[in-house]
Coordinates of C-alpha atoms and ligand atoms in Angstrom, one line a residue:
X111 CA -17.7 23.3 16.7
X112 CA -18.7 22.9 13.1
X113 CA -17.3 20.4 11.2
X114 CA -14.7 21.4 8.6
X115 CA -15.2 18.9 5.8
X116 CA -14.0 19.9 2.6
X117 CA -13.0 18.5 -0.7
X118 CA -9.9 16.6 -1.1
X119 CA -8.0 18.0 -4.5
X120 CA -4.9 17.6 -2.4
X121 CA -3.0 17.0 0.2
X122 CA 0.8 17.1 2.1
X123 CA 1.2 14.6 4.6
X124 CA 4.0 14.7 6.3
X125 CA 4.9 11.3 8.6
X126 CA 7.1 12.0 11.3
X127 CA 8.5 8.4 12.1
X128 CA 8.2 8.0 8.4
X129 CA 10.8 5.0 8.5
X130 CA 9.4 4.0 12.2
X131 CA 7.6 0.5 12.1
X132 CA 4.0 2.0 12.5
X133 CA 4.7 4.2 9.0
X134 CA 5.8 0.8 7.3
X135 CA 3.5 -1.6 8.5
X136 CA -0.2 0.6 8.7
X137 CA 0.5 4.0 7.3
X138 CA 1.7 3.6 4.0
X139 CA 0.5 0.5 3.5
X140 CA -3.0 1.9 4.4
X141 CA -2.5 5.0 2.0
X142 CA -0.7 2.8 -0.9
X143 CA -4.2 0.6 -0.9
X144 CA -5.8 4.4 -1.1
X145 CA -3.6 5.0 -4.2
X146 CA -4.6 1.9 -5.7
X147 CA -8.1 2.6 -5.5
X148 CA -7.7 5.2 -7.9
X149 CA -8.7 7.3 -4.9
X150 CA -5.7 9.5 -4.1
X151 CA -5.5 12.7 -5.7
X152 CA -2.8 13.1 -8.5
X153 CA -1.0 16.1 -6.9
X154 CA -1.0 14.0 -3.6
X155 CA 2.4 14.1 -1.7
X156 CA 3.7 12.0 1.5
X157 CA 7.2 13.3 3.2
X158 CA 8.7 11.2 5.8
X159 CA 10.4 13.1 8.3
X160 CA 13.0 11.5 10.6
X161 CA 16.7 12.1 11.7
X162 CA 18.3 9.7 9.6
X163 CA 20.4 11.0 6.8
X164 CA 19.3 9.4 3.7
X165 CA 18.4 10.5 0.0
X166 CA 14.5 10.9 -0.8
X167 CA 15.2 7.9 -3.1
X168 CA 16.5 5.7 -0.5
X169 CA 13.5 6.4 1.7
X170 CA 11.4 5.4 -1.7
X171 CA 13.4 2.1 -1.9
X172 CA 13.0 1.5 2.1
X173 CA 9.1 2.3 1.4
X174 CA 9.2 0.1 -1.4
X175 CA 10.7 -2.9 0.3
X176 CA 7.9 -2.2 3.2
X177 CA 4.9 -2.3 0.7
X178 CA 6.7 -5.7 -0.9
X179 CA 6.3 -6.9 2.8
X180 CA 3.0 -5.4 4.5
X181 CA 1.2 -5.8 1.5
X182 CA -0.6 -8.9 0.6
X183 CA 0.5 -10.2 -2.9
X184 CA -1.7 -10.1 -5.3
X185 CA -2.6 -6.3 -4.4
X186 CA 0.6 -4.7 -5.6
X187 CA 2.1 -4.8 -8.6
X188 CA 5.8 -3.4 -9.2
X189 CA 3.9 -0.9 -11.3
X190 CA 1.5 0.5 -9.0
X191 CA 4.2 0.2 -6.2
X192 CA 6.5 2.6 -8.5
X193 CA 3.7 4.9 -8.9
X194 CA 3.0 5.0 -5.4
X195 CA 6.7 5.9 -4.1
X196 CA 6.5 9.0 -6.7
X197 CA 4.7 10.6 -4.9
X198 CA 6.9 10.4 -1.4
X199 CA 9.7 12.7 -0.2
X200 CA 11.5 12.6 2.2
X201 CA 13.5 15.5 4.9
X202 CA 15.7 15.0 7.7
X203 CA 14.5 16.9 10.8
X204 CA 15.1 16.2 13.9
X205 CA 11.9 16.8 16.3
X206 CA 14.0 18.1 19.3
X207 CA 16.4 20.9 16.9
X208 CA 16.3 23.5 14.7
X209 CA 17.7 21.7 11.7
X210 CA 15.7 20.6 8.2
X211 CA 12.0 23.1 9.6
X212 CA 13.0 25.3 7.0
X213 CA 13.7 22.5 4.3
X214 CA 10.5 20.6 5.2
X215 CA 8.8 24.2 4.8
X216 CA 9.7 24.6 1.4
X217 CA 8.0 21.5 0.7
X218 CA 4.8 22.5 1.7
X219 CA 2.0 24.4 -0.7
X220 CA -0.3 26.6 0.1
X221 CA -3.3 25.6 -1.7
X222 CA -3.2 21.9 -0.6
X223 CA -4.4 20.4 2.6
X224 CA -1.3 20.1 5.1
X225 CA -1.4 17.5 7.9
X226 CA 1.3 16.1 9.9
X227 CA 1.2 12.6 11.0
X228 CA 3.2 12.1 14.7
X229 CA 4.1 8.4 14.3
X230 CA 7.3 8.9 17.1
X231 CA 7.0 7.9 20.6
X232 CA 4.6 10.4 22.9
X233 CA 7.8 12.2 24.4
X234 CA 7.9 14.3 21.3
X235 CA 4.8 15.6 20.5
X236 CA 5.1 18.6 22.6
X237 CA 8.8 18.8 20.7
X238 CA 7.0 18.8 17.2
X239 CA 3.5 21.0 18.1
X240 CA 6.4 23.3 19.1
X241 CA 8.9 22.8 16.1
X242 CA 5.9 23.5 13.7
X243 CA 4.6 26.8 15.1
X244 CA 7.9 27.6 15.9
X245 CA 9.2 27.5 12.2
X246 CA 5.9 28.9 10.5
X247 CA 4.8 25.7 9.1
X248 CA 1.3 25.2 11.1
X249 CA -1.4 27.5 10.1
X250 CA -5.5 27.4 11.4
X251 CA -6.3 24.7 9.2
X252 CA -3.0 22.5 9.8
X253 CA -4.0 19.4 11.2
X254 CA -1.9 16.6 13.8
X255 CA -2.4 13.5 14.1
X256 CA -1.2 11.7 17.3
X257 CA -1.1 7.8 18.2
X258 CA -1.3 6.2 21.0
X259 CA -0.5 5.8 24.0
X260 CA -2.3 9.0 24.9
X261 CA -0.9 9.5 28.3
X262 CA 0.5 6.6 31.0
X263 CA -2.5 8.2 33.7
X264 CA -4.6 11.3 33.7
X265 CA -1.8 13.5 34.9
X266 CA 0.1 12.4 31.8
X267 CA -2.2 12.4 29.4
X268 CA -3.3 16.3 30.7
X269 CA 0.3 17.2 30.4
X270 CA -0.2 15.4 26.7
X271 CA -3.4 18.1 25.2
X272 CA -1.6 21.2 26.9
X273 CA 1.3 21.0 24.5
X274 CA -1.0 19.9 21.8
X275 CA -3.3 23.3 22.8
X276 CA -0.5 25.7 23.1
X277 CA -0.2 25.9 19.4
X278 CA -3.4 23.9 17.9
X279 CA -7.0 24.4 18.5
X280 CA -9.1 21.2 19.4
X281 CA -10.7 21.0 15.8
X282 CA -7.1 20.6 13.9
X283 CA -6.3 17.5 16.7
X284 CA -6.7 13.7 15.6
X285 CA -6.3 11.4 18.2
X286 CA -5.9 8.0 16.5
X287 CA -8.0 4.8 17.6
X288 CA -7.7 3.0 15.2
X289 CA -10.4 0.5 16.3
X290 CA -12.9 2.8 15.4
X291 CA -11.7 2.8 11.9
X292 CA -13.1 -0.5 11.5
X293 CA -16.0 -1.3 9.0
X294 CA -18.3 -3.0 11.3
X295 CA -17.3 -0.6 14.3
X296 CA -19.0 1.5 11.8
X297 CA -21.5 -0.5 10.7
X298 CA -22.3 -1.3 14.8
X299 CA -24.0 2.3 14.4
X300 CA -25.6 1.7 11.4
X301 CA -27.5 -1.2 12.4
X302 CA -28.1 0.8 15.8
X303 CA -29.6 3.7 14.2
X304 CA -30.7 3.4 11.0
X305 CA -33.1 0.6 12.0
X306 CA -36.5 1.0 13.5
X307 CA -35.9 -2.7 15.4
X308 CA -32.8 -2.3 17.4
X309 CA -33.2 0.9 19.2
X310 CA -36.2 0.3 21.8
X311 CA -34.6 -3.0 23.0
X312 CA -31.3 -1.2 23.6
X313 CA -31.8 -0.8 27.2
X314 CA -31.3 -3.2 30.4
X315 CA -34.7 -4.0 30.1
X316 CA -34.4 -6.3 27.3
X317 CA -30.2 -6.7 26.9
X318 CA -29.1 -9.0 29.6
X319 CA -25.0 -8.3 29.6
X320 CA -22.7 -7.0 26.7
X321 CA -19.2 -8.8 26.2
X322 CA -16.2 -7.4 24.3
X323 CA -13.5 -9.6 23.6
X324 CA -9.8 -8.8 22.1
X325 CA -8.0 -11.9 22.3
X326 CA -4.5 -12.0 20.7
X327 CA -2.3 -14.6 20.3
X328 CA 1.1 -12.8 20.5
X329 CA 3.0 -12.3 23.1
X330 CA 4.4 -9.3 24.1
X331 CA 7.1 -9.6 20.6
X332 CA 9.6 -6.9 21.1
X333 CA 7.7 -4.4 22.9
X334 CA 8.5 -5.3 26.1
X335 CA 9.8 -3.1 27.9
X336 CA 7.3 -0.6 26.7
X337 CA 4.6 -3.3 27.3
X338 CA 5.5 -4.1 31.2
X339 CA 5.1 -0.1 32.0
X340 CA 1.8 -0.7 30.5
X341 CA -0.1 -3.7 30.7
X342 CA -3.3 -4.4 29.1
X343 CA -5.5 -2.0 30.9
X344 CA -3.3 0.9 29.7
X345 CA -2.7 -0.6 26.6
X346 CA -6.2 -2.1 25.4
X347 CA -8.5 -0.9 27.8
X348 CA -8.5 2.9 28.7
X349 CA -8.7 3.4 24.6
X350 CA -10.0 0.6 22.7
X351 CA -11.8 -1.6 24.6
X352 CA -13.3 1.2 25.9
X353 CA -14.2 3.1 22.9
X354 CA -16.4 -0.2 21.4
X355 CA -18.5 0.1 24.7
X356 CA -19.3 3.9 24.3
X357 CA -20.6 3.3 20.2
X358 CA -22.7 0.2 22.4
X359 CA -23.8 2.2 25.4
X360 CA -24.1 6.2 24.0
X361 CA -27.4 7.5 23.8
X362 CA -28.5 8.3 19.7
X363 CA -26.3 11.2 18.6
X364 CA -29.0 14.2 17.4
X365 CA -26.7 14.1 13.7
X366 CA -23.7 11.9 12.7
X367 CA -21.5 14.8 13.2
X368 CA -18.1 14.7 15.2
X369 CA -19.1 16.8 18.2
X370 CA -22.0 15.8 18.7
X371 CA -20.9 12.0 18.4
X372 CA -18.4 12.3 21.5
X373 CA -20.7 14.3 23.4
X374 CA -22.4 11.1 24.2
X375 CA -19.3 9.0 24.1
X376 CA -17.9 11.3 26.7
X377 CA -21.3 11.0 28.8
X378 CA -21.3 6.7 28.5
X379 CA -17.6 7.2 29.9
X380 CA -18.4 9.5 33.1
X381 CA -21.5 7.4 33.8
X382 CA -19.0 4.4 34.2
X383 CA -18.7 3.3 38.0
X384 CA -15.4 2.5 39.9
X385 CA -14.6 -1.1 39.5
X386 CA -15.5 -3.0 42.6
X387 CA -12.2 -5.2 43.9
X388 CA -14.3 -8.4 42.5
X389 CA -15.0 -7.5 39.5
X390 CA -11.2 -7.4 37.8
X391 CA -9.0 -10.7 37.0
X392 CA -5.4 -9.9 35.6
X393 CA -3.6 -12.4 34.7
X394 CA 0.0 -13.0 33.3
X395 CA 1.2 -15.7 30.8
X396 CA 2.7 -18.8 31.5
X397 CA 4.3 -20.2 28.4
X398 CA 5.5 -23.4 26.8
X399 CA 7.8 -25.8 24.8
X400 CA 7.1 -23.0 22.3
X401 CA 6.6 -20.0 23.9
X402 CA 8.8 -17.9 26.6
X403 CA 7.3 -17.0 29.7
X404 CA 5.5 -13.4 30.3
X405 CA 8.6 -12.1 32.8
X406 CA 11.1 -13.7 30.0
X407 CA 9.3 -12.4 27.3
X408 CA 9.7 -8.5 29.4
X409 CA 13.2 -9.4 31.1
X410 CA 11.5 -8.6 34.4
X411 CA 11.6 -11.9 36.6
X412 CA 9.6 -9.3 39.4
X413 CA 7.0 -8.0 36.7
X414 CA 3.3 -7.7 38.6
X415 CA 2.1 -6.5 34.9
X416 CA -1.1 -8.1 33.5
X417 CA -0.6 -9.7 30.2
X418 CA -4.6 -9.9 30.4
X419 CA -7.5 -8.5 32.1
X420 CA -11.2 -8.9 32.2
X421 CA -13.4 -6.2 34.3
X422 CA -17.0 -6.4 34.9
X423 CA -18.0 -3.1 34.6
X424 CA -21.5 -1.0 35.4
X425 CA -23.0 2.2 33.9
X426 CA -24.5 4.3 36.8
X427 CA -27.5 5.9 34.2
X428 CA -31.2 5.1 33.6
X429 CA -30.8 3.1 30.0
X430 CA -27.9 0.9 31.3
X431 CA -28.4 0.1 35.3
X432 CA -28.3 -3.8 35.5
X433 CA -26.8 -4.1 33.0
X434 CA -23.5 -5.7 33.3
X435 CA -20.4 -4.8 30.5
X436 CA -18.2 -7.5 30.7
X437 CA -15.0 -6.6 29.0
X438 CA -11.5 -8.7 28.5
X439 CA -8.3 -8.9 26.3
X440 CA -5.1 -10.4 26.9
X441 CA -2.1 -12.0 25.0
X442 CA -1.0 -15.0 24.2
X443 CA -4.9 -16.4 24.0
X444 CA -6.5 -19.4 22.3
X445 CA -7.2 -17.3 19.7
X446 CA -6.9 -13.8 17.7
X447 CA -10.6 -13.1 18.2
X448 CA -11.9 -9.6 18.2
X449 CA -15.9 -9.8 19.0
X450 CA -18.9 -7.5 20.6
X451 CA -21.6 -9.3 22.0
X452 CA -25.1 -8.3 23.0
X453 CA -27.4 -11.1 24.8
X454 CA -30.9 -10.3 24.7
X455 CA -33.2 -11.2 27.9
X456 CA -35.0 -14.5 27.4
X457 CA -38.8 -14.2 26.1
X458 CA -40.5 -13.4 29.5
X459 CA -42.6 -17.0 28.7
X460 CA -41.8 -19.9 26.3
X461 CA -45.6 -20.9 24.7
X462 CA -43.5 -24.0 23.8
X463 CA -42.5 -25.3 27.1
X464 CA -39.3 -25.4 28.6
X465 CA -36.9 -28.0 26.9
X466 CA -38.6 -26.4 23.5
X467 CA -34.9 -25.4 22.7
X468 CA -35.6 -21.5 22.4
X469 CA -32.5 -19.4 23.0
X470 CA -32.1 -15.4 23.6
X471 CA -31.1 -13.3 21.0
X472 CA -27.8 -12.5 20.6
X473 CA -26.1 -9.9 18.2
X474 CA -22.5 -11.0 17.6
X475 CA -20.1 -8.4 16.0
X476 CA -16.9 -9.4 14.3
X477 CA -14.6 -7.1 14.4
X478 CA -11.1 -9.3 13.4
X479 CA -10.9 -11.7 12.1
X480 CA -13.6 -11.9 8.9
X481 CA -15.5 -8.8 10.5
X482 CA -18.9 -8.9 10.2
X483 CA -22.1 -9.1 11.8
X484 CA -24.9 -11.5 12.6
X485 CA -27.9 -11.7 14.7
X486 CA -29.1 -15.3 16.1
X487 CA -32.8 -15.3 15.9
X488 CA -35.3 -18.7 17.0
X489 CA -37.3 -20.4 14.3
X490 CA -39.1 -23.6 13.9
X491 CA -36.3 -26.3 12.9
X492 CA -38.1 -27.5 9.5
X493 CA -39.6 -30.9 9.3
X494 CA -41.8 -33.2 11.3
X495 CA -41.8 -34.2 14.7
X496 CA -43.6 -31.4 16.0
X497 CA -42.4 -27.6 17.4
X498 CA -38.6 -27.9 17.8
X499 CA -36.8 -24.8 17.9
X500 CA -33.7 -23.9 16.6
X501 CA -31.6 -20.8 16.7
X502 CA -30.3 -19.7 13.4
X503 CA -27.7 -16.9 12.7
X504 CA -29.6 -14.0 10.6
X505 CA -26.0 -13.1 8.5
X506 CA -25.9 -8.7 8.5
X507 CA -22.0 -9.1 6.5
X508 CA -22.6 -7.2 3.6
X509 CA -20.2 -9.2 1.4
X510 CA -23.3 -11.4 0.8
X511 CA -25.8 -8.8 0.0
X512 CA -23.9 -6.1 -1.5
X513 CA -21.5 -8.2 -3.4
X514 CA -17.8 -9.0 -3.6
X515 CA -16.8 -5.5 -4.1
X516 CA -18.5 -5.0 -0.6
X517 CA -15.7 -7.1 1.0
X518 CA -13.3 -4.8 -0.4
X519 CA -13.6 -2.2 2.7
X520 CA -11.1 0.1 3.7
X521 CA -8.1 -0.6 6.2
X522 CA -8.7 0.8 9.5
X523 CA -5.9 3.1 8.8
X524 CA -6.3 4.2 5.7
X525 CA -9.7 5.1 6.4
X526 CA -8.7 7.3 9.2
X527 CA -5.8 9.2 7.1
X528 CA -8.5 10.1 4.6
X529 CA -10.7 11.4 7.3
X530 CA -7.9 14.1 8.8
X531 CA -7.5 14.8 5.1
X532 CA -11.3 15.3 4.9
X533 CA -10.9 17.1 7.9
X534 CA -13.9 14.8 9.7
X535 CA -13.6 14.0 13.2
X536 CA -16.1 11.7 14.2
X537 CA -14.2 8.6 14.4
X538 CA -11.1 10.5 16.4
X539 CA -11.2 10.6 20.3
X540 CA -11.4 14.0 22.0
X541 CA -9.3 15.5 24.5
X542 CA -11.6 15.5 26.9
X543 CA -12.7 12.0 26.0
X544 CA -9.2 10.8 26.6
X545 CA -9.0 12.1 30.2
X546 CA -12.5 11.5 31.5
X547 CA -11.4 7.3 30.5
X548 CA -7.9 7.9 32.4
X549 CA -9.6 9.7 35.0
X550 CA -11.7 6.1 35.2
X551 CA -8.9 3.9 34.9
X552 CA -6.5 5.7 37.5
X553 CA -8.1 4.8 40.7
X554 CA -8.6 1.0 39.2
X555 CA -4.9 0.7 38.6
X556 CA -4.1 2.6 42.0
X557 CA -6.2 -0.1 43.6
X558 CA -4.2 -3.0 42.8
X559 CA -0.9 -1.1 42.9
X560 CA -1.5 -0.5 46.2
X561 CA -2.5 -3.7 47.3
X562 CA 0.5 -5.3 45.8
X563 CA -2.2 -7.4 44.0
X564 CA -0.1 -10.4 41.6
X565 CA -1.8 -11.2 38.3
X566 CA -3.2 -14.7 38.0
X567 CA -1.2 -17.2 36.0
X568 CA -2.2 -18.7 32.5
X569 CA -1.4 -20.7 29.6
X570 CA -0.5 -19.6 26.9
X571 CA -2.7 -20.8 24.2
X572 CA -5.3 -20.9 27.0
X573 CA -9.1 -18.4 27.6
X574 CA -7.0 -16.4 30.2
X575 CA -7.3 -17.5 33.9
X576 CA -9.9 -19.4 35.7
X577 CA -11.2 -16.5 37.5
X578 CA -12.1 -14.8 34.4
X579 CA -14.5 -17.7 33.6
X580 CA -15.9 -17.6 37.1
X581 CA -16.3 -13.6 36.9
X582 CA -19.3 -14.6 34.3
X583 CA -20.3 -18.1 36.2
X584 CA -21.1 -16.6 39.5
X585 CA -23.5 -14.6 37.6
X586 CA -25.2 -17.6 35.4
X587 CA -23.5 -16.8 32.6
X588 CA -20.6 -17.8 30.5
X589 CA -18.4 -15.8 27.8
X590 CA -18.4 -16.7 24.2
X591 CA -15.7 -19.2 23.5
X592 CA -12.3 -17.6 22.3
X593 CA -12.0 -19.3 18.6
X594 CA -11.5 -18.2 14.7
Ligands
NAP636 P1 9.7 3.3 15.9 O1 9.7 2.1 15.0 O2 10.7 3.3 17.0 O3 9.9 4.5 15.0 C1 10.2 5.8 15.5 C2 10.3 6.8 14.3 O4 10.6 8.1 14.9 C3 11.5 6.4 13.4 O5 11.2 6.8 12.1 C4 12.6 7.4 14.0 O6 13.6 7.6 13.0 C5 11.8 8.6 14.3 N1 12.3 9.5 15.3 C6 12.8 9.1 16.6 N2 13.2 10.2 17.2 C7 13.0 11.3 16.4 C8 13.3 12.7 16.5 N3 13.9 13.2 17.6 N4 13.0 13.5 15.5 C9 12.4 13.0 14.3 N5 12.1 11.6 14.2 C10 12.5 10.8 15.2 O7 8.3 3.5 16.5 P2 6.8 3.0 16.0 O8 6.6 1.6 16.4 O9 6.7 3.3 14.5 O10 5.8 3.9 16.8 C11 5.6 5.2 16.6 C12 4.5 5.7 17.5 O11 3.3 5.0 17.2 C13 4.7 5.4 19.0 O12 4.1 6.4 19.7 C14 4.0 4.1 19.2 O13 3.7 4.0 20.6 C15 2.8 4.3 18.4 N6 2.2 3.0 17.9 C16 2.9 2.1 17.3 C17 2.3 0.9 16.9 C18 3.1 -0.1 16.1 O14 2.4 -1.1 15.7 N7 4.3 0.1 15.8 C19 1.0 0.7 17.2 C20 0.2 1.7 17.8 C21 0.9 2.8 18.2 P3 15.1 8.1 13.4 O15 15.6 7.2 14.5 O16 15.8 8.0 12.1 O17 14.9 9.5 13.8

């Protein structure tokens, strides 16, 4: 499939959800920084659709109030936040009926770029794929937009692109992760790529393990009972967790091009190997004076849900085998730490003796907080006293090179809207993407379901439990401490 990427004059967006929590905390936000850039088109509109009955100007004022909140002061002024609302509307439809399709119709122009955005829970995408064919307002070039979670299992998530496919074609799709919006997720290809130095050492013969880390320090908040259906290897796992380690493990792409970019993210997924009984730790969280436990937290005193996992995981092909991926995330952690690490192999001999101080290589990538990038080379620690290494951090963020606008970067989400308005698909998972990683996860989860397995206890405000430290120490190694 070619690429449809065309100029961006103008656009309709239409949010269904538009007053949900995901529209006023990321969406608009995201798309308000857009306007502020001076980057949104003039003739730019944004219609949030939901079934409340309320004037177009109270929507404004609700949006309003959001941007006053989600937005960090300093980067909205009444002035730009009045400009902003002007160019929302807002229609009352409601996904599962027949009323307000015609309404939001007449809304739409011809000549601009028309995508809908379904921000409402995964139970009504089939209800609105259907709702927009039904009513005439989809067309070839129409494109959807869907959040997570994709899917509960395989069967779900199956069940999930057949409505989408009954009225859209692949191409006008956009599944949303929006970890791969992320400057230095982009930037992790970058450096991969367009660098002569990285490329032939990306291999088990000279990277010793990879570590990805999401650590949050939240609990569970109000999502509960959403949440304990879940747990963290449906929630974090399956999409984002696993999404970092295909841009890590994927063969070079023959063109940065959408297609053929998930061709070899889909490839890194169905070389991954089942997850031997050993290799997982879930855990649940224990809290304190300050903090509710995980089963108060999800009103479930029975809950076997992990609040956290970590997985040691193994890609059965010829660049990777030995290679271990050790992945984790959990809530309610030491820290909100979001990092990628590859550990190079030791130098095959130390000329400088063993207690020399050398250290292997290690490329650390930042994803949250302060993203960025840096790569921790051996020198010579200056002075006398003869040859003492030291290992420095080579710093890749490009804030210092590039200059402070270069720390100005995109939200993840705001970069992503552009892109379905740009009609680019690279950074958006694939259908098939999206079941070959359930079709991974299933028998894992199975597994533990069926042995009635009980996640581990921790504390809150702790690195997860003990047997996710030991997962790395059996094997000589140790993860990289959980801190800001
Ligand atoms: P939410 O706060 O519950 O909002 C749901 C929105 O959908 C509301 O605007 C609601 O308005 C509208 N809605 C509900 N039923 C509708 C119907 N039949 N027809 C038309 N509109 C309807 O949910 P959310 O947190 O924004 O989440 C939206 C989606 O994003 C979910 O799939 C969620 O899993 C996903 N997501 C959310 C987050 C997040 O941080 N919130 C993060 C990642 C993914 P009315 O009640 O007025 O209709």
């Amino acid at each position: 499939m070619v690429s449809r990427i065309i100029p961006v004059d103008t656009f309709d967006l239409v949010i269904f959800g538009g007053t949900g929590d995901l529209a006023r905390r990321k969406i608009l936000p995201g798309l308000f920084r857009r306007y502020r850039s001076g980057q949104m088109p003039e003739a730019a509109r944004i219609i949030g659709v939901a079934r409340s009955d309320m004037a177009a100007d109270d929507f404004r004022q609700q949006i309003g109030q959001a941007l006053e909140e989600f937005v960090e002061e300093g980067k909205r002024s009444a002035n730009d936040i009045a400009g902003f609302l002007a160019h929302l509307d807002y229609v009352r439809v409601d996904a599962k009926g027949t009323d307000g399709w015609g309404e939001l119709k007449g809304k739409l122009r011809d000549e601009a770029v028309r995508a809908f955005y379904f921000s409402v829970a995964p139970g009504l995408f089939g209800d609105i794929a259907r709702g927009l064919h039904k009513h005439g307002l989809a067309h070839d070039e129409t494109r959807i937009v869907v959040e997570k979670p994709f899917g509960h299992d395989l069967e779900s998530a199956k069940e999930l692109n057949a409505g989408l496919a009954k009225y859209f074609d692949e191409h006008q799709v956009y599944r949303i992760d929006h970890y791969l919006g992320k400057e230095t997720v982009q930037n992790l290809m970058a450096v991969r790529f367009g660098n002569i130095l990285f490329e032939p050492l990306w291999n088990a013969q000279f990277i010793d393990h990879v570590q990805i880390t999401v650590a949050e320090t939240v609990g569970v908040g109000g999502r509960g009972s959403y949440y304990d259906k879940s747990g963290a290897m449906r929630d974090m796992i399956q999409n984002h967790l696993m999404q970092l380690l295909c841009l890590i493990a994927m063969e070079p792409p023959s063109k940065f091009d959408p297609d053929a970019v998930r061709d070899e993210k889909l490839k890194v997924i169905r070389a991954l190997e089942p997850v031997a009984k050993n290799d997982v730790v879930r855990g649940q969280y224990v809290g304190n004076d300050a903090v509710a436990d995980y089963i108060d937290d999800v009103e479930n005193p029975d809950s076997a849900t992990e609040s956290f996992i970590a997985l040691k995981l193994h890609l059965a092909n010829w660049r990777w085998a030995g290679t271990p991926f050790y992945v984790r995330t959990g809530k309610r952690l030491r820290a909100r730490m979001s990092e990628i690490v590859i550990r190079f192999k030791e130098t095959p001999h130390s000329i400088f003796g063993a207690d020399s101080g050398s250290k292997a290589n290690e490329l650390a990538i930042r994803l949250q907080p302060n993203e960025g990038m840096d790569l921790r080379v051996t020198i010579k620690e200056p002075g006398p006293g003869g040859m003492r290494l030291v290992d420095v951090p080579l710093d890749m963020t490009f804030a210092e090179a590039l200059g402070p606008e270069a720390s100005e970067v995109p939200d993840a989400y705001e970069r992503l809207i552009m892109d379905v308005i740009r009609g680019n698909q690279t950074l958006f998972m694939r259908g098939d993407e999206v079941e070959a990683a359930w079709a991974w996860a299933d028998p894992v989860i199975a597994a533990w379901e069926d042995n009635n397995d009980k996640p581990r206890a921790y504390d809150a405000g702790s690195s997860g439990p003990e047997d996710s430290l030991a997962l790395l120490h059996r094997d000589g190694r140790r993860w990289r401490e959980i801190k800001v």
